[in-house]
CSV table of C-alpha atoms in Angstrom, one decimal:
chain,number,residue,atom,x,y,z
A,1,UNK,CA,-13.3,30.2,29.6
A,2,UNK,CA,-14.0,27.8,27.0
A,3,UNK,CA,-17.7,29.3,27.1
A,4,UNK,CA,-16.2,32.4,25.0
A,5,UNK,CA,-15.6,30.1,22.2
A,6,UNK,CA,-17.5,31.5,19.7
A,7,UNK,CA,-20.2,32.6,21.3
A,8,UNK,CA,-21.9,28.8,21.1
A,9,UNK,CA,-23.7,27.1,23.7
A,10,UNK,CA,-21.8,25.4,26.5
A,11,UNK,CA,-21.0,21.9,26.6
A,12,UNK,CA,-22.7,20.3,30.1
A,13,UNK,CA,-19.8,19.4,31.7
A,14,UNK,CA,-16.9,21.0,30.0
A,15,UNK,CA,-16.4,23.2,33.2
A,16,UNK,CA,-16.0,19.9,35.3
A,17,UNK,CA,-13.0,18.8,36.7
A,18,UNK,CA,-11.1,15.6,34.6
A,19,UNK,CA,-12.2,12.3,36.0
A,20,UNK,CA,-11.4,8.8,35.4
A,21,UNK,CA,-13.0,8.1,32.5
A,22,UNK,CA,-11.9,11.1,30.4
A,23,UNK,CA,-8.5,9.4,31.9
A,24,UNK,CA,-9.1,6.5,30.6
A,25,UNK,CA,-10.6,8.2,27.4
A,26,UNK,CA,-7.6,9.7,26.1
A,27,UNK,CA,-5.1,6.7,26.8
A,28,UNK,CA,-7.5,4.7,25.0
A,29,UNK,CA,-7.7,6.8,22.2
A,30,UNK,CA,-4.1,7.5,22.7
A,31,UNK,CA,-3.4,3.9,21.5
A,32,UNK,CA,-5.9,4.3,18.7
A,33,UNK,CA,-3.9,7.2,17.4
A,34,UNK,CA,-0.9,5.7,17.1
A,35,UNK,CA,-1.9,2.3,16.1
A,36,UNK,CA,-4.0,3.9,12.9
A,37,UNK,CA,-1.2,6.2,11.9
A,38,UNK,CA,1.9,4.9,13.1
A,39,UNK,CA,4.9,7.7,13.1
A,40,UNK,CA,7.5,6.5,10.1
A,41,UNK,CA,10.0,4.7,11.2
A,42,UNK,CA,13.1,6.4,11.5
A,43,UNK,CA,11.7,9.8,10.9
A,44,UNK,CA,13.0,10.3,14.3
A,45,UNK,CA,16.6,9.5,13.0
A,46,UNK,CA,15.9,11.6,9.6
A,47,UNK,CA,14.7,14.6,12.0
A,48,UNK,CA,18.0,14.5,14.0
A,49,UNK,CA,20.4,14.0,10.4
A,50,UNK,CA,18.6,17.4,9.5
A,51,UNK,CA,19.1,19.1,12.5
A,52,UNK,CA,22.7,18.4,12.1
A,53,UNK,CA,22.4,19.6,8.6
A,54,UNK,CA,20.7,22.5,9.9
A,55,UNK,CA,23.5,23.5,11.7
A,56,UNK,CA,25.8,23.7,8.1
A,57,UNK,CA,23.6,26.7,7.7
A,58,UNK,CA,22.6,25.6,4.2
A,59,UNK,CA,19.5,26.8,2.7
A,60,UNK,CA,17.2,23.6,2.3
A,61,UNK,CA,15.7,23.0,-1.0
A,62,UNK,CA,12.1,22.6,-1.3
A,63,UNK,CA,10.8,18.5,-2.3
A,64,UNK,CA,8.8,18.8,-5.3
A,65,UNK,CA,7.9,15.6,-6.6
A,66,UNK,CA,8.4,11.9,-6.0
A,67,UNK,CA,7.5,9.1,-8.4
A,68,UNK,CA,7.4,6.0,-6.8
A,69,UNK,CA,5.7,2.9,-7.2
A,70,UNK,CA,2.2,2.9,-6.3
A,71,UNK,CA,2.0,2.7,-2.4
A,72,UNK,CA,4.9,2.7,-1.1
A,73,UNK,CA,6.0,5.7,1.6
A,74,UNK,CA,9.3,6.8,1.6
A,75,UNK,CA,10.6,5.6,5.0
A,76,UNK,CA,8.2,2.9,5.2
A,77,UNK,CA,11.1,1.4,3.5
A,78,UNK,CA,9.7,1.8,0.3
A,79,UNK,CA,11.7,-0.5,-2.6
A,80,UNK,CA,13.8,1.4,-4.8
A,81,UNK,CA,12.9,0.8,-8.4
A,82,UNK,CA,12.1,3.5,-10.7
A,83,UNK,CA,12.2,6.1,-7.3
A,84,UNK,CA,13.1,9.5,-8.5
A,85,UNK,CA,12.8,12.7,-6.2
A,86,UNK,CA,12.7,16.4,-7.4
A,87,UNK,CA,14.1,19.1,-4.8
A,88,UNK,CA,13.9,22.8,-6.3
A,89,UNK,CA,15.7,26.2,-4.5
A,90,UNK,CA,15.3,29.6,-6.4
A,91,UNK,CA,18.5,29.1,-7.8
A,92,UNK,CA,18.6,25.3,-8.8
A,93,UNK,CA,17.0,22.7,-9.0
A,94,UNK,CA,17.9,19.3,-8.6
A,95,UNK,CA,16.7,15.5,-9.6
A,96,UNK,CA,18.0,12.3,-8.8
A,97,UNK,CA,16.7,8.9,-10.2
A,98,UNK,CA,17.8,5.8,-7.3
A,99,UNK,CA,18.1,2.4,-8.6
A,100,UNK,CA,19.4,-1.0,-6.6
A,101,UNK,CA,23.2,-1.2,-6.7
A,102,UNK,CA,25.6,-4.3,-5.9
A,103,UNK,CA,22.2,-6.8,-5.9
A,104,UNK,CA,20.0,-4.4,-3.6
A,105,UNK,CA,23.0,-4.1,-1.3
A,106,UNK,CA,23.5,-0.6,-2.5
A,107,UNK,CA,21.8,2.4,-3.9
A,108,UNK,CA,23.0,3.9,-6.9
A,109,UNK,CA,22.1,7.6,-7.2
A,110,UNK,CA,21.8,9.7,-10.6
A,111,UNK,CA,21.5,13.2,-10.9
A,112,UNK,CA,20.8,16.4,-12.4
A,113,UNK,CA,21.9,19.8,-11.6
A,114,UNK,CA,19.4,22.5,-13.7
A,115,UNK,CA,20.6,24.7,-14.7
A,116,UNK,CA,23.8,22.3,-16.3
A,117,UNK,CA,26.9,23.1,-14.2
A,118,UNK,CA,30.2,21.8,-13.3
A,119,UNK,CA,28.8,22.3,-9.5
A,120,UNK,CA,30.4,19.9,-6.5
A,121,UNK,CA,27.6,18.1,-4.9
A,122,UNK,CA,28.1,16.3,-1.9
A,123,UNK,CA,26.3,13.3,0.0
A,124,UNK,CA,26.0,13.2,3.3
A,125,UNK,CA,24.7,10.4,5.7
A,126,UNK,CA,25.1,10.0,9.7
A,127,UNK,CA,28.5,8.3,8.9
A,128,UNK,CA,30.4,10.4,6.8
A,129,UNK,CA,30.3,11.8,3.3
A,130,UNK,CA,31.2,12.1,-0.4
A,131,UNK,CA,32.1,14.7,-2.9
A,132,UNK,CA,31.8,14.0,-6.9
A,133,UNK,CA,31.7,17.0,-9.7
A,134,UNK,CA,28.3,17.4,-12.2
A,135,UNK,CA,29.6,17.1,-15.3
A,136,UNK,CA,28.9,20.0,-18.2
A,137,UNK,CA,25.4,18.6,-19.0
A,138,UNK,CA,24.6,18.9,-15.0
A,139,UNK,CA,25.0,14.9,-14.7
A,140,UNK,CA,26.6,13.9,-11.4
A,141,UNK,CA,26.1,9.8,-9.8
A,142,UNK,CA,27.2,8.0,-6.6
A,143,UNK,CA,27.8,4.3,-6.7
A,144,UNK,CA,27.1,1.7,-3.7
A,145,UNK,CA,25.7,4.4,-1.4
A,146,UNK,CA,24.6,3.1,1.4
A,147,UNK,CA,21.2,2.8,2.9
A,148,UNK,CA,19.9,5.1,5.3
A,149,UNK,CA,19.0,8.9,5.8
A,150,UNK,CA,21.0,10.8,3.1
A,151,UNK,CA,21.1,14.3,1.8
A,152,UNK,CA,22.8,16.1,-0.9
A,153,UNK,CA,24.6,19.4,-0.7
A,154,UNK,CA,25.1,21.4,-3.9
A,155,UNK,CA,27.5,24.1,-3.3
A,156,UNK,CA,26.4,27.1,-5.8
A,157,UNK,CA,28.3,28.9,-8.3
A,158,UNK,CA,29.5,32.5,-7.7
A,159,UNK,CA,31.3,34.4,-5.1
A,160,UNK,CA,28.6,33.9,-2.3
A,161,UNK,CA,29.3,30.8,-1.6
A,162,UNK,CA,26.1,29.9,-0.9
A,163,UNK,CA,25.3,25.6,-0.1
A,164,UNK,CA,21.6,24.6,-0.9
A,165,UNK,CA,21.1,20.9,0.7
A,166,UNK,CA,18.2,18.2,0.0
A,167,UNK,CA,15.7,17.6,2.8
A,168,UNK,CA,16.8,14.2,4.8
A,169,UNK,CA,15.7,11.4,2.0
A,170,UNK,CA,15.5,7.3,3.1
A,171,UNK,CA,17.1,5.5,0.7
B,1,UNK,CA,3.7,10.3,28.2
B,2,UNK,CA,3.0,7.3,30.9
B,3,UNK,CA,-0.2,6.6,31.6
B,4,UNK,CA,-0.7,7.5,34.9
B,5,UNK,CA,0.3,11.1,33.8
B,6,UNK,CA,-3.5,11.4,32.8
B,7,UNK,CA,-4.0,10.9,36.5
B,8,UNK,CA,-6.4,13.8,37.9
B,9,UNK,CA,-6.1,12.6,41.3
B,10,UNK,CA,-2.5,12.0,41.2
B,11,UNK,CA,-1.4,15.4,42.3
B,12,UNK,CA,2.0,14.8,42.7
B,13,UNK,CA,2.7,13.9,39.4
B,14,UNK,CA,2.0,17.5,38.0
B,15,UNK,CA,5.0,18.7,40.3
B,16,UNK,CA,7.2,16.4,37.7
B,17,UNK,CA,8.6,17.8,34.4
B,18,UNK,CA,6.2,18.0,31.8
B,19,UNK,CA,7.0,18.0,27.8
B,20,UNK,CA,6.6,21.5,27.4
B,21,UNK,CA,9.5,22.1,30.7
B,22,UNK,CA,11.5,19.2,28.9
B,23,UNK,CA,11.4,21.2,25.7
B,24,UNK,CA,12.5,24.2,27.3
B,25,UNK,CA,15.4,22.8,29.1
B,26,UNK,CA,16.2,21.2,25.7
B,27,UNK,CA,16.6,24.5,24.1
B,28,UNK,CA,18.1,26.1,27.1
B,29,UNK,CA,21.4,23.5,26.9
B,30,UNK,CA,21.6,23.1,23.4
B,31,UNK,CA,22.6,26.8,23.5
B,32,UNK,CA,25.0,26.1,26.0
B,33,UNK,CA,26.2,23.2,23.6
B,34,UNK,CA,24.7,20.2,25.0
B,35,UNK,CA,22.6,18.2,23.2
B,36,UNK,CA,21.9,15.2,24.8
B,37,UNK,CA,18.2,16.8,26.0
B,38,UNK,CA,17.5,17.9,22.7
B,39,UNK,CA,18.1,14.7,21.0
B,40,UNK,CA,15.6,13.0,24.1
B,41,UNK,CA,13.0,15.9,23.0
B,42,UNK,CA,13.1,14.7,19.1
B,43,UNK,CA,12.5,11.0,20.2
B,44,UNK,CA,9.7,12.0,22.4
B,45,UNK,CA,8.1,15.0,20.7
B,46,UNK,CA,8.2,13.9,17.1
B,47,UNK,CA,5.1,11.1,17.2
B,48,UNK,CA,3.1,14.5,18.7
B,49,UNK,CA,4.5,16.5,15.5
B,50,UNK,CA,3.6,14.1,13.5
B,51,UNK,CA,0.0,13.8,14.5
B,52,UNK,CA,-0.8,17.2,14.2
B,53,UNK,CA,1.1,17.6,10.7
B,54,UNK,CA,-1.0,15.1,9.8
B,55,UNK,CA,-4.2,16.6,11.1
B,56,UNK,CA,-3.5,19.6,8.3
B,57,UNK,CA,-4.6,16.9,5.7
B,58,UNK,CA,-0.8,16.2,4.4
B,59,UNK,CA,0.1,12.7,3.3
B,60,UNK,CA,2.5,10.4,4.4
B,61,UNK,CA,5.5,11.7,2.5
B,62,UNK,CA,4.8,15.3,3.0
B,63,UNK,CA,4.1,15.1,7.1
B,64,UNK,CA,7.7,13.6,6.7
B,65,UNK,CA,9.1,16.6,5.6
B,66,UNK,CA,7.4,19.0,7.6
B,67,UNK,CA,8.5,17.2,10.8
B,68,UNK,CA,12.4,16.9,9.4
B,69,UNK,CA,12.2,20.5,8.6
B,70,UNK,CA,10.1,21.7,12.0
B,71,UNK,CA,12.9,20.6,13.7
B,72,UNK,CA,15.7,22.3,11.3
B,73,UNK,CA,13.9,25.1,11.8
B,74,UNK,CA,14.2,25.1,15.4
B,75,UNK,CA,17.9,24.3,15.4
B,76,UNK,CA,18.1,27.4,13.0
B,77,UNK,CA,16.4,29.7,15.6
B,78,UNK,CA,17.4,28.3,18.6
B,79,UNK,CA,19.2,31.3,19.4
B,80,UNK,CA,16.5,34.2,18.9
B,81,UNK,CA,13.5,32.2,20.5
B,82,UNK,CA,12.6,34.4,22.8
B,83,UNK,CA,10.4,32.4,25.1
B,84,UNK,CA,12.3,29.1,26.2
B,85,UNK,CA,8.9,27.9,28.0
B,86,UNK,CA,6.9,28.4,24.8
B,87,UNK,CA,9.4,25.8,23.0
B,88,UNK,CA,6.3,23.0,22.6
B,89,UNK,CA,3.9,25.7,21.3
B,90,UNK,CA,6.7,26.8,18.7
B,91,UNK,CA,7.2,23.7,17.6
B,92,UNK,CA,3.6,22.7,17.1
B,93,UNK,CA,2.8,26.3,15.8
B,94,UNK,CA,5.8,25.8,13.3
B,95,UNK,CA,4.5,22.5,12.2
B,96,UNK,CA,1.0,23.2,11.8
B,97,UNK,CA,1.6,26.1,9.5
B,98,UNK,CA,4.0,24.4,7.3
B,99,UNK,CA,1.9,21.5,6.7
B,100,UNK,CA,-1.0,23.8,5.9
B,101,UNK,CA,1.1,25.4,3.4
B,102,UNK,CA,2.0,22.3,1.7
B,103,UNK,CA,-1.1,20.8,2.0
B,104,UNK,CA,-2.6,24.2,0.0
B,105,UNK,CA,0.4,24.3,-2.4
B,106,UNK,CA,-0.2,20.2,-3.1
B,107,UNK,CA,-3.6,21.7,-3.9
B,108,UNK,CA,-2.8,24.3,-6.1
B,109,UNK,CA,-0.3,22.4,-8.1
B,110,UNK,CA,-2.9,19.3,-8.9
B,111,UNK,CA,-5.5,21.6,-9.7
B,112,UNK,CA,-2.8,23.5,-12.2
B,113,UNK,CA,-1.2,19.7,-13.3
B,114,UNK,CA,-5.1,18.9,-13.9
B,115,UNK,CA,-6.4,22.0,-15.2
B,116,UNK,CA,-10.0,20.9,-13.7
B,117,UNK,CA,-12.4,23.1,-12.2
B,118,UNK,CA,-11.7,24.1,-8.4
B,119,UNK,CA,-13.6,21.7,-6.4
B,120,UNK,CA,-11.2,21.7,-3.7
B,121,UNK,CA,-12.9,22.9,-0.4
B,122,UNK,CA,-10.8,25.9,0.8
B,123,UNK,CA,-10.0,26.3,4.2
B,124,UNK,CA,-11.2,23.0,5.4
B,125,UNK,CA,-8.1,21.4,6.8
B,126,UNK,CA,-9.6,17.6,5.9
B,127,UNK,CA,-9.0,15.1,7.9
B,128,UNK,CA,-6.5,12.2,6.4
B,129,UNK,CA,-9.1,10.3,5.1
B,130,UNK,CA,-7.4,6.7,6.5
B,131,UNK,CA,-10.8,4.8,4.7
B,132,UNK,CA,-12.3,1.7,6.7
B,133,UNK,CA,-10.2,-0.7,6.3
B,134,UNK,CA,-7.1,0.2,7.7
B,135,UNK,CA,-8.7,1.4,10.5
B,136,UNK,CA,-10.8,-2.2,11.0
B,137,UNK,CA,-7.9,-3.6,11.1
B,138,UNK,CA,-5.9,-2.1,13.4
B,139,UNK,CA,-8.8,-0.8,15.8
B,140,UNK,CA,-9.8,-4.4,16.8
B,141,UNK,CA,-11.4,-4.1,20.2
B,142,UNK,CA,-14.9,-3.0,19.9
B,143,UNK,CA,-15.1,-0.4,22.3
B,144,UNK,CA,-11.7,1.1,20.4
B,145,UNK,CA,-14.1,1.2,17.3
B,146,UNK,CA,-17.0,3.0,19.3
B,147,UNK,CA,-14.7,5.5,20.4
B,148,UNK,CA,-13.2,6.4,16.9
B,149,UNK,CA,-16.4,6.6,15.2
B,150,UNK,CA,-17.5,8.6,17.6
B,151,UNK,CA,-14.9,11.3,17.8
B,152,UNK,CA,-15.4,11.8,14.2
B,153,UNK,CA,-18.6,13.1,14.6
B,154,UNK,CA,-17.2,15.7,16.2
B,155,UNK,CA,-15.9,19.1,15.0
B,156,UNK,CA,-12.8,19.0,13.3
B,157,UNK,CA,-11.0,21.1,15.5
B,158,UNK,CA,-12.6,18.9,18.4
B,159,UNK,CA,-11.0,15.6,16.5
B,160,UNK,CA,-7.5,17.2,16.2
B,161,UNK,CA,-7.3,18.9,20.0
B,162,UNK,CA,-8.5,15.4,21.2
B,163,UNK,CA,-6.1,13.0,18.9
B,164,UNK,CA,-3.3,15.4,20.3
B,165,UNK,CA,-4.2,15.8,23.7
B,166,UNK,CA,-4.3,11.9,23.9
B,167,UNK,CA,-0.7,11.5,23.1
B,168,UNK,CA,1.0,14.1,25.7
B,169,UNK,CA,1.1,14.6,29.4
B,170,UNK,CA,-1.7,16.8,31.1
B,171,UNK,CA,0.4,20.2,31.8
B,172,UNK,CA,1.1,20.2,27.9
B,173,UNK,CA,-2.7,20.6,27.2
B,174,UNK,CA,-2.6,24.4,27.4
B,175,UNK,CA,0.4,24.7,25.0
B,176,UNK,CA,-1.5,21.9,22.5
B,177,UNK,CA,-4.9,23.9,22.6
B,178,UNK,CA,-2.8,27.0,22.1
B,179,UNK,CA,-1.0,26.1,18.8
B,180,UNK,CA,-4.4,25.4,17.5
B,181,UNK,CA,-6.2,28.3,18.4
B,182,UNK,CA,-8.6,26.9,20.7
B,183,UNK,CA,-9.2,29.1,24.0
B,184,UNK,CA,-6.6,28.5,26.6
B,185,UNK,CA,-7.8,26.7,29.4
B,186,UNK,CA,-10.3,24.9,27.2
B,187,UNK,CA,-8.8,21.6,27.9
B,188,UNK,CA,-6.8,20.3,31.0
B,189,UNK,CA,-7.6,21.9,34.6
B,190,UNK,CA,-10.9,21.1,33.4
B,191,UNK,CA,-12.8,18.5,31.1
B,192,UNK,CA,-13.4,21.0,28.0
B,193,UNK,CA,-15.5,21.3,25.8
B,194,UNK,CA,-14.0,19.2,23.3
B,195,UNK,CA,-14.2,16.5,25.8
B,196,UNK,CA,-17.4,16.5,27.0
B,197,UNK,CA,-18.8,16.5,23.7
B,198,UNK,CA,-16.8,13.0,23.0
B,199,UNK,CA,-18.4,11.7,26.4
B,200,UNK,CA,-22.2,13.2,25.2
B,201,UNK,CA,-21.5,11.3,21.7
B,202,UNK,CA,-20.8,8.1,23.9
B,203,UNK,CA,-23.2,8.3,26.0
B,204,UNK,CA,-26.0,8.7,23.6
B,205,UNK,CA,-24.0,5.5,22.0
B,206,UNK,CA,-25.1,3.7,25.5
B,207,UNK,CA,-21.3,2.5,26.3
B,208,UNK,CA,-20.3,3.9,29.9
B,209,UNK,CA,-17.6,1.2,31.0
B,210,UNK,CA,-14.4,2.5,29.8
B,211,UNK,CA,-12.2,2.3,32.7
């Protein structure tokens, strides 16, 4: 089959059957896979927060941006100074600047809802969540949040009734 | 994902669930409103997602969110999948796409942020380009070296089937060469092509002891 590939030469061998060493091929570079890019942590536990959040039937904003100091990953448990993350939806878009809060035992969040509007936003991590108010100028903050996967829910204006949420963030 | 589910002599063991039948009983409960098998199918199917996000070219923080969002997605469509068996293609079909439209979007938007000529290679999904030194520091054991720099003189399309293959069980080969548009049956019953070029590149390399 494999010899329809694009019309190219066949491979001697690629009909025969898997031995042992292709066996002991693939664990080996099984191990060299993961150990060279190693999965985040906890982007299993981010993936399961958003599947919950998926189930809210929210319409996920997109990430635009992150400024973050130079080499850090967000869930490589990147430190917190001078992070600030950019979601945008076709209707809104929102930024939030995080800082340490309570001596690093916290994360203090503050946002901004664009266009400005007295819109509830909501926070929501694996256990439980919170509800403040933007203000006029679109300025909303949560004090001593803390760590772990988190996403916001800004519930729009209008009849539609419409929720946009944040993908799953690390703080 | 054990070991000895590589085994080509070990008959028995393809009788045993694979990921793909995992991933279908997965879906098939969590419409039923269990979600204990799904929960198992994120822990063990993400580090697969991840690797083939990351085979689009996408960086660290951007594989992050296509994964998250890959499986969203499939919580949002559980319902109107119409093939149950096809779950682990889906997923890595879903996957792949996103991250190749981020990774073209990233693309556009530096070039736009830049306002420099387009020197961007279309269409070539690059390789994340890890550099040497992360790589000679984790890849310690000689032969682990040989084996890496040999697999990237392969194709590209040979490097990501391969990378991906090596982190799932052997009846999930077909859905893996599937979701990336190489012929089915290319890999699994039989060595493949992809394969046997890695073991021609190695043996030109004069290394034959790898089991």
């Amino acid at each position: 089959m494999s010899r329809q590939d694009a019309g190219s030469t066949p491979v001697p061998g690629e009909d025969d059957a898997l031995d042992h060493v292709d066996v002991a091929l693939l664990d080996r570079l099984g191990r060299a896979v993961r150990a060279t890019d190693p999965v985040p942590e906890s982007l299993v536990e981010r993936s399961l927060f958003a599947m919950t959040l998926a189930r809210l039937e929210a319409e996920v904003m997109e990430l635009q941006q992150i400024t973050a100091p130079a080499g850090s990953v967000r869930g490589d448990a990147a430190p917190l100074e001078a992070r600030t993350i950019t979601f945008t939806h076709e209707r809104l878009t929102v930024m939030i600047a995080l800082s340490a809060d309570d001596d690093g035992a916290h994360v203090r969040v503050d946002g901004w809802v664009a266009p400005a509007d007295t819109l509830t936003v909501e926070l929501r991590q694996p256990g439980g969540e919170r509800t403040t108010d933007a203000d006029a100028d679109g300025r909303f903050a949560f004090s001593a949040v803390d760590r772990g996967p988190t996403s916001l829910l800004v519930h729009l204006a209008g009849g539609d009734d419409v929720t946009v949420a944040t993908p799953v963030i690390e703080l | 994902m054990s070991p000895t589910s590589h085994d080509p002599l070990g008959g028995a063991r393809d009788a045993e669930e694979s990921l793909g039948d995992r991933a279908a009983r997965a879906l098939l409960e969590y419409r039923e409103g269990r979600t204990d098998a799904l929960t198992d199918l994120v822990r063990e199917a993400t580090p697969l997602l991840w690797h083939t996000v990351r085979a689009q070219g996408a960086d660290r923080d951007v594989a992050d969110d296509v994964v998250q969002s890959t499986w969203a997605a499939l919580v949002r469509h559980a319902d109107t999948i119409a093939e149950p068996k096809a779950v682990l293609k889906w997923l890595l079909v879903t996957a792949r796409r996103a991250a190749w439209q981020a990774v073209r979007k990233d693309r556009t938007d530096a070039r736009r942020r830049t306002e420099l000529p387009d020197d961007v290679t279309e269409g070539a999904a690059a390789l994340p380009d890890f550099g040497p030194g992360p790589e000679d520091e984790v890849l310690r054991d000689e032969r682990d070296r040989l084996l890496w720099s040999s697999l990237k003189r392969l194709p590209q399309r040979c490097q990501e089937l391969l990378r991906l293959v090596s982190l799932a069980d052997r009846p999930d080969y077909k859905a893996i060469s599937a979701s990336i548009g190489m012929p089915v049956g290319s890999i699994g019953a039989t060595r493949g092509r992809c394969l046997a070029k890695l073991r021609a590149v190695l043996t030109e390399q004069g290394e034959a002891s790898w089991t």
